[in-house]
Amino acid sequence: METDSSRARSGGVQSVERAFGLLETMADHGGSMGLSQLATASQLPLPTIHRIVRTLVDLGYLRQEPSRRYALGPRLIRLGESSSTMLSTWARPQLTHLVDELGESANLAMLDGDQIVYVAQVPSRHSMRMFTEVGRRVWPHCTAVGKAVLATLPERTVREMLQRTGMAQQTEHTITDPAEFGRELTRTAGRGYAVDEGEQEIGVRCVAVAVPDAPSKLALSISGPATRVTDDLVARAVPLLTRAARDLSEQLSGQARA
């Protein structure tokens, strides 16, 4: 028999689930949305959304902009920094194994709003290597990790993101045409990995795979000079990256259940 206290706990858990669901929805839409947009995306009643949003504003996890839209708030920064540190710790064994096997720098990156942020790296042992600072933010359309993540998202979500961010040309190789980029994502999804052919930095080649079933949109990659990241190395790297991504996914799932 359900008691008043058990019903209260159930309602409390549901409110927590809805609150985190709204925060994740906003993150997936660039970090800022109006109430009507939230209602459409979450399929929750407006009064429910308004009540949850006001609570999140009071707690500092959301803020209201002059336009009356709501944006992710500064109190989330501390949580994000802590979770990034833990992600780096959990991913280090996989990244180290990739460097040992392939010789090039290994990276873990995450989609954060409309940008890709690097959250972990193990550098190559070569004297000439790629330095990607942890915390560095880049646009997803010109990176292998970005392509790998975007290839897992609905087409409409990707289209809206590119409309918000534009497709700035970082190098002469950057894909700046939405239709061509869509075809690139189709190729990426079909073969299970993405490649950056000097699209972020001239002379740098990267290959990446998405981390499946992760709580955040994550991708693992290796990167190095194009002279060393040959087609043969890419062929060797893909199965190793895929296995590392699967292992990391299982580890993250286990942490979430713990």
mmCIF file of C-alpha atoms in Angstrom:
data_model
loop_
_atom_site.group_PDB
_atom_site.id
_atom_site.type_symbol
_atom_site.label_atom_id
_atom_site.label_comp_id
_atom_site.label_asym_id
_atom_site.label_seq_id
_atom_site.Cartn_x
_atom_site.Cartn_y
_atom_site.Cartn_z
ATOM 1 C CA MET A 1 0.000 0.000 0.000
ATOM 2 C CA GLU A 2 1.341 3.431 -0.959
ATOM 3 C CA THR A 3 1.578 5.816 1.992
ATOM 4 C CA ASP A 4 1.581 9.614 1.965
ATOM 5 C CA SER A 5 5.332 9.617 2.636
ATOM 6 C CA SER A 6 6.067 7.199 -0.227
ATOM 7 C CA ARG A 7 3.946 9.287 -2.590
ATOM 8 C CA ALA A 8 5.879 12.370 -1.491
ATOM 9 C CA ARG A 9 9.194 10.632 -2.159
ATOM 10 C CA SER A 10 7.948 9.499 -5.558
ATOM 11 C CA GLY A 11 6.866 13.025 -6.431
ATOM 12 C CA GLY A 12 10.198 14.377 -5.239
ATOM 13 C CA VAL A 13 12.138 11.930 -7.407
ATOM 14 C CA GLN A 14 9.987 12.851 -10.397
ATOM 15 C CA SER A 15 10.677 16.551 -9.813
ATOM 16 C CA VAL A 16 14.421 15.866 -9.676
ATOM 17 C CA GLU A 17 14.245 13.852 -12.904
ATOM 18 C CA ARG A 18 12.311 16.634 -14.607
ATOM 19 C CA ALA A 19 14.697 19.318 -13.363
ATOM 20 C CA PHE A 20 17.751 17.500 -14.691
ATOM 21 C CA GLY A 21 15.883 16.708 -17.898
ATOM 22 C CA LEU A 22 15.219 20.415 -18.465
ATOM 23 C CA LEU A 23 18.872 21.290 -17.791
ATOM 24 C CA GLU A 24 20.024 18.669 -20.299
ATOM 25 C CA THR A 25 17.483 19.874 -22.857
ATOM 26 C CA MET A 26 18.789 23.419 -22.510
ATOM 27 C CA ALA A 27 22.381 22.223 -22.850
ATOM 28 C CA ASP A 28 21.444 20.371 -26.045
ATOM 29 C CA HIS A 29 19.925 23.597 -27.435
ATOM 30 C CA GLY A 30 22.869 25.884 -26.820
ATOM 31 C CA GLY A 31 22.191 26.729 -23.167
ATOM 32 C CA SER A 32 19.355 29.222 -23.639
ATOM 33 C CA MET A 33 15.633 28.647 -24.294
ATOM 34 C CA GLY A 34 12.232 30.185 -23.749
ATOM 35 C CA LEU A 35 9.494 28.511 -21.745
ATOM 36 C CA SER A 36 7.458 27.631 -24.819
ATOM 37 C CA GLN A 37 10.516 26.027 -26.425
ATOM 38 C CA LEU A 38 11.131 24.024 -23.259
ATOM 39 C CA ALA A 39 7.498 22.895 -23.232
ATOM 40 C CA THR A 40 7.742 21.697 -26.836
ATOM 41 C CA ALA A 41 11.058 19.954 -26.336
ATOM 42 C CA SER A 42 10.229 18.331 -22.984
ATOM 43 C CA GLN A 43 6.498 17.700 -23.579
ATOM 44 C CA LEU A 44 5.785 18.899 -20.039
ATOM 45 C CA PRO A 45 2.929 21.289 -19.123
ATOM 46 C CA LEU A 46 3.889 24.966 -18.948
ATOM 47 C CA PRO A 47 2.881 25.339 -15.262
ATOM 48 C CA THR A 48 5.164 22.408 -14.361
ATOM 49 C CA ILE A 49 8.065 23.851 -16.351
ATOM 50 C CA HIS A 50 7.543 27.305 -14.855
ATOM 51 C CA ARG A 51 7.618 25.911 -11.298
ATOM 52 C CA ILE A 52 10.806 23.907 -11.915
ATOM 53 C CA VAL A 53 12.510 26.765 -13.751
ATOM 54 C CA ARG A 54 11.761 29.248 -10.954
ATOM 55 C CA THR A 55 13.281 26.848 -8.423
ATOM 56 C CA LEU A 56 16.398 26.395 -10.574
ATOM 57 C CA VAL A 57 16.712 30.175 -10.927
ATOM 58 C CA ASP A 58 16.453 30.614 -7.146
ATOM 59 C CA LEU A 59 19.207 28.008 -6.695
ATOM 60 C CA GLY A 60 21.475 29.611 -9.303
ATOM 61 C CA TYR A 61 21.389 26.748 -11.799
ATOM 62 C CA LEU A 62 19.455 28.896 -14.282
ATOM 63 C CA ARG A 63 19.247 32.646 -14.838
ATOM 64 C CA GLN A 64 16.629 34.740 -16.579
ATOM 65 C CA GLU A 65 17.869 36.963 -19.388
ATOM 66 C CA PRO A 66 16.461 40.424 -20.238
ATOM 67 C CA SER A 67 14.711 38.781 -23.208
ATOM 68 C CA ARG A 68 12.854 36.611 -20.650
ATOM 69 C CA ARG A 69 14.556 33.507 -22.001
ATOM 70 C CA TYR A 70 16.291 31.253 -19.516
ATOM 71 C CA ALA A 71 19.979 30.334 -19.656
ATOM 72 C CA LEU A 72 22.189 27.887 -17.791
ATOM 73 C CA GLY A 73 23.426 29.542 -14.624
ATOM 74 C CA PRO A 74 26.870 30.032 -13.085
ATOM 75 C CA ARG A 75 26.344 27.509 -10.293
ATOM 76 C CA LEU A 76 26.606 24.732 -12.884
ATOM 77 C CA ILE A 77 30.240 25.689 -13.519
ATOM 78 C CA ARG A 78 31.449 24.096 -10.275
ATOM 79 C CA LEU A 79 29.600 20.872 -11.057
ATOM 80 C CA GLY A 80 30.985 20.867 -14.594
ATOM 81 C CA GLU A 81 34.558 21.378 -13.425
ATOM 82 C CA SER A 82 34.270 18.523 -10.934
ATOM 83 C CA SER A 83 32.701 16.147 -13.457
ATOM 84 C CA SER A 84 35.385 17.005 -16.042
ATOM 85 C CA THR A 85 38.078 16.138 -13.512
ATOM 86 C CA MET A 86 36.436 12.783 -12.809
ATOM 87 C CA LEU A 87 36.019 12.076 -16.536
ATOM 88 C CA SER A 88 39.727 12.699 -17.023
ATOM 89 C CA THR A 89 40.559 10.252 -14.242
ATOM 90 C CA TRP A 90 38.265 7.540 -15.592
ATOM 91 C CA ALA A 91 39.481 7.940 -19.182
ATOM 92 C CA ARG A 92 43.213 8.012 -18.495
ATOM 93 C CA PRO A 93 43.778 4.222 -18.735
ATOM 94 C CA GLN A 94 42.094 4.090 -22.150
ATOM 95 C CA LEU A 95 43.971 7.159 -23.400
ATOM 96 C CA THR A 96 47.304 5.803 -22.159
ATOM 97 C CA HIS A 97 46.680 2.478 -23.914
ATOM 98 C CA LEU A 98 45.916 4.302 -27.178
ATOM 99 C CA VAL A 99 49.180 6.252 -26.955
ATOM 100 C CA ASP A 100 51.126 3.075 -26.159
ATOM 101 C CA GLU A 101 49.613 1.249 -29.146
ATOM 102 C CA LEU A 102 49.537 4.050 -31.724
ATOM 103 C CA GLY A 103 52.208 6.513 -30.645
ATOM 104 C CA GLU A 104 50.074 9.628 -31.138
ATOM 105 C CA SER A 105 48.295 11.917 -28.680
ATOM 106 C CA ALA A 106 44.952 10.618 -27.397
ATOM 107 C CA ASN A 107 42.081 12.896 -26.409
ATOM 108 C CA LEU A 108 38.664 12.804 -24.762
ATOM 109 C CA ALA A 109 36.273 15.581 -25.758
ATOM 110 C CA MET A 110 32.694 16.464 -24.844
ATOM 111 C CA LEU A 111 29.926 18.456 -26.474
ATOM 112 C CA ASP A 112 29.185 21.358 -24.133
ATOM 113 C CA GLY A 113 26.380 23.534 -25.456
ATOM 114 C CA ASP A 114 27.343 24.323 -29.046
ATOM 115 C CA GLN A 115 31.067 23.746 -28.586
ATOM 116 C CA ILE A 116 33.452 20.870 -28.114
ATOM 117 C CA VAL A 117 35.594 21.011 -24.984
ATOM 118 C CA TYR A 118 38.629 18.780 -24.444
ATOM 119 C CA VAL A 119 38.401 17.194 -21.001
ATOM 120 C CA ALA A 120 41.394 14.816 -21.009
ATOM 121 C CA GLN A 121 44.568 14.110 -22.956
ATOM 122 C CA VAL A 122 47.599 11.872 -22.868
ATOM 123 C CA PRO A 123 50.328 13.332 -25.122
ATOM 124 C CA SER A 124 52.418 11.445 -27.638
ATOM 125 C CA ARG A 125 55.982 10.496 -26.693
ATOM 126 C CA HIS A 126 57.245 11.989 -29.971
ATOM 127 C CA SER A 127 59.215 15.205 -29.668
ATOM 128 C CA MET A 128 56.964 16.633 -32.391
ATOM 129 C CA ARG A 129 53.416 16.192 -31.148
ATOM 130 C CA MET A 130 50.025 17.876 -30.921
ATOM 131 C CA PHE A 131 49.291 19.920 -27.814
ATOM 132 C CA THR A 132 45.585 20.164 -27.112
ATOM 133 C CA GLU A 133 45.038 21.899 -23.806
ATOM 134 C CA VAL A 134 42.463 20.388 -21.503
ATOM 135 C CA GLY A 135 39.658 22.942 -21.340
ATOM 136 C CA ARG A 136 40.209 24.158 -24.893
ATOM 137 C CA ARG A 137 36.982 24.873 -26.767
ATOM 138 C CA VAL A 138 36.544 24.438 -30.521
ATOM 139 C CA TRP A 139 33.672 24.377 -32.995
ATOM 140 C CA PRO A 140 32.386 20.884 -33.737
ATOM 141 C CA HIS A 141 32.138 21.216 -37.526
ATOM 142 C CA CYS A 142 35.912 21.338 -38.032
ATOM 143 C CA THR A 143 37.095 18.610 -35.644
ATOM 144 C CA ALA A 144 36.981 14.822 -35.770
ATOM 145 C CA VAL A 145 35.602 14.638 -32.230
ATOM 146 C CA GLY A 146 32.889 17.140 -33.154
ATOM 147 C CA LYS A 147 31.895 15.242 -36.273
ATOM 148 C CA ALA A 148 31.826 11.949 -34.374
ATOM 149 C CA VAL A 149 29.442 13.430 -31.799
ATOM 150 C CA LEU A 150 27.238 15.306 -34.288
ATOM 151 C CA ALA A 151 26.822 12.144 -36.372
ATOM 152 C CA THR A 152 24.938 10.626 -33.409
ATOM 153 C CA LEU A 153 22.466 13.526 -33.108
ATOM 154 C CA PRO A 154 19.193 14.083 -34.979
ATOM 155 C CA GLU A 155 19.588 15.980 -38.247
ATOM 156 C CA ARG A 156 17.358 18.815 -37.024
ATOM 157 C CA THR A 157 19.432 19.268 -33.866
ATOM 158 C CA VAL A 158 22.612 19.523 -35.920
ATOM 159 C CA ARG A 159 21.024 21.949 -38.369
ATOM 160 C CA GLU A 160 19.834 24.234 -35.558
ATOM 161 C CA MET A 161 23.265 24.146 -33.930
ATOM 162 C CA LEU A 162 25.039 25.112 -37.140
ATOM 163 C CA GLN A 163 22.558 27.946 -37.657
ATOM 164 C CA ARG A 164 23.389 29.270 -34.194
ATOM 165 C CA THR A 165 27.159 28.962 -34.515
ATOM 166 C CA GLY A 166 27.796 29.416 -38.221
ATOM 167 C CA MET A 167 30.476 27.359 -39.935
ATOM 168 C CA ALA A 168 33.567 29.517 -39.606
ATOM 169 C CA GLN A 169 36.440 28.589 -41.898
ATOM 170 C CA GLN A 170 39.424 27.682 -39.708
ATOM 171 C CA THR A 171 41.646 26.499 -42.583
ATOM 172 C CA GLU A 172 41.332 26.092 -46.325
ATOM 173 C CA HIS A 173 40.130 22.531 -45.680
ATOM 174 C CA THR A 174 37.253 23.390 -43.329
ATOM 175 C CA ILE A 175 33.828 22.298 -44.554
ATOM 176 C CA THR A 176 31.622 25.401 -44.562
ATOM 177 C CA ASP A 177 28.709 24.241 -46.719
ATOM 178 C CA PRO A 178 25.825 22.729 -44.672
ATOM 179 C CA ALA A 179 24.861 20.268 -47.415
ATOM 180 C CA GLU A 180 28.416 19.006 -47.800
ATOM 181 C CA PHE A 181 28.746 18.781 -44.032
ATOM 182 C CA GLY A 182 25.553 16.731 -43.881
ATOM 183 C CA ARG A 183 27.065 14.281 -46.363
ATOM 184 C CA GLU A 184 30.203 14.142 -44.219
ATOM 185 C CA LEU A 185 28.130 13.227 -41.156
ATOM 186 C CA THR A 186 26.360 10.509 -43.167
ATOM 187 C CA ARG A 187 29.744 9.038 -44.116
ATOM 188 C CA THR A 188 30.866 9.299 -40.488
ATOM 189 C CA ALA A 189 27.791 7.483 -39.187
ATOM 190 C CA GLY A 190 28.090 4.794 -41.855
ATOM 191 C CA ARG A 191 31.708 3.891 -41.202
ATOM 192 C CA GLY A 192 31.623 4.517 -37.431
ATOM 193 C CA TYR A 193 34.436 7.071 -37.188
ATOM 194 C CA ALA A 194 35.234 10.672 -38.149
ATOM 195 C CA VAL A 195 38.361 12.222 -39.624
ATOM 196 C CA ASP A 196 39.659 15.797 -39.460
ATOM 197 C CA GLU A 197 41.794 16.413 -42.542
ATOM 198 C CA GLY A 198 43.558 19.581 -41.408
ATOM 199 C CA GLU A 199 40.208 21.316 -40.966
ATOM 200 C CA GLN A 200 41.031 22.799 -37.549
ATOM 201 C CA GLU A 201 44.811 23.177 -37.951
ATOM 202 C CA ILE A 202 46.881 22.866 -41.100
ATOM 203 C CA GLY A 203 49.102 19.787 -41.073
ATOM 204 C CA VAL A 204 47.170 18.036 -38.290
ATOM 205 C CA ARG A 205 45.112 14.897 -38.864
ATOM 206 C CA CYS A 206 42.741 13.357 -36.319
ATOM 207 C CA VAL A 207 40.479 10.322 -36.180
ATOM 208 C CA ALA A 208 37.683 9.965 -33.612
ATOM 209 C CA VAL A 209 34.814 7.744 -32.506
ATOM 210 C CA ALA A 210 31.835 8.614 -30.331
ATOM 211 C CA VAL A 211 31.510 7.035 -26.889
ATOM 212 C CA PRO A 212 28.245 5.059 -27.061
ATOM 213 C CA ASP A 213 25.504 5.309 -24.429
ATOM 214 C CA ALA A 214 27.453 7.832 -22.346
ATOM 215 C CA PRO A 215 25.679 10.273 -19.999
ATOM 216 C CA SER A 216 27.226 13.132 -22.002
ATOM 217 C CA LYS A 217 28.057 13.435 -25.693
ATOM 218 C CA LEU A 218 31.676 12.234 -25.695
ATOM 219 C CA ALA A 219 34.256 11.211 -28.283
ATOM 220 C CA LEU A 220 37.759 9.720 -28.173
ATOM 221 C CA SER A 221 40.405 10.629 -30.725
ATOM 222 C CA ILE A 222 44.032 10.409 -31.671
ATOM 223 C CA SER A 223 45.771 13.344 -33.331
ATOM 224 C CA GLY A 224 49.143 14.036 -34.831
ATOM 225 C CA PRO A 225 51.023 15.392 -37.833
ATOM 226 C CA ALA A 226 49.409 14.338 -41.095
ATOM 227 C CA THR A 227 52.764 12.825 -42.150
ATOM 228 C CA ARG A 228 52.460 10.293 -39.309
ATOM 229 C CA VAL A 229 48.679 9.829 -39.114
ATOM 230 C CA THR A 230 48.575 7.908 -42.390
ATOM 231 C CA ASP A 231 45.700 5.868 -43.781
ATOM 232 C CA ASP A 232 47.406 2.755 -42.401
ATOM 233 C CA LEU A 233 47.536 4.283 -38.922
ATOM 234 C CA VAL A 234 43.875 5.308 -39.174
ATOM 235 C CA ALA A 235 42.970 1.719 -40.094
ATOM 236 C CA ARG A 236 44.862 0.486 -37.015
ATOM 237 C CA ALA A 237 43.415 3.217 -34.801
ATOM 238 C CA VAL A 238 39.700 2.763 -35.511
ATOM 239 C CA PRO A 239 39.241 -0.660 -33.835
ATOM 240 C CA LEU A 240 41.369 0.446 -30.875
ATOM 241 C CA LEU A 241 39.367 3.660 -30.484
ATOM 242 C CA THR A 242 36.105 1.756 -30.811
ATOM 243 C CA ARG A 243 37.138 -0.709 -28.118
ATOM 244 C CA ALA A 244 38.350 2.092 -25.830
ATOM 245 C CA ALA A 245 35.076 3.995 -26.322
ATOM 246 C CA ARG A 246 33.060 0.887 -25.469
ATOM 247 C CA ASP A 247 35.167 0.237 -22.357
ATOM 248 C CA LEU A 248 34.806 3.843 -21.207
ATOM 249 C CA SER A 249 31.049 3.688 -21.804
ATOM 250 C CA GLU A 250 30.777 0.575 -19.643
ATOM 251 C CA GLN A 251 32.880 2.218 -16.949
ATOM 252 C CA LEU A 252 30.750 5.364 -16.935
ATOM 253 C CA SER A 253 27.576 3.285 -16.817
ATOM 254 C CA GLY A 254 28.940 1.398 -13.833
ATOM 255 C CA GLN A 255 29.794 4.658 -12.069
ATOM 256 C CA ALA A 256 26.284 5.965 -12.738
ATOM 257 C CA ARG A 257 24.718 2.852 -11.202
ATOM 258 C CA ALA A 258 27.035 2.872 -8.181
#
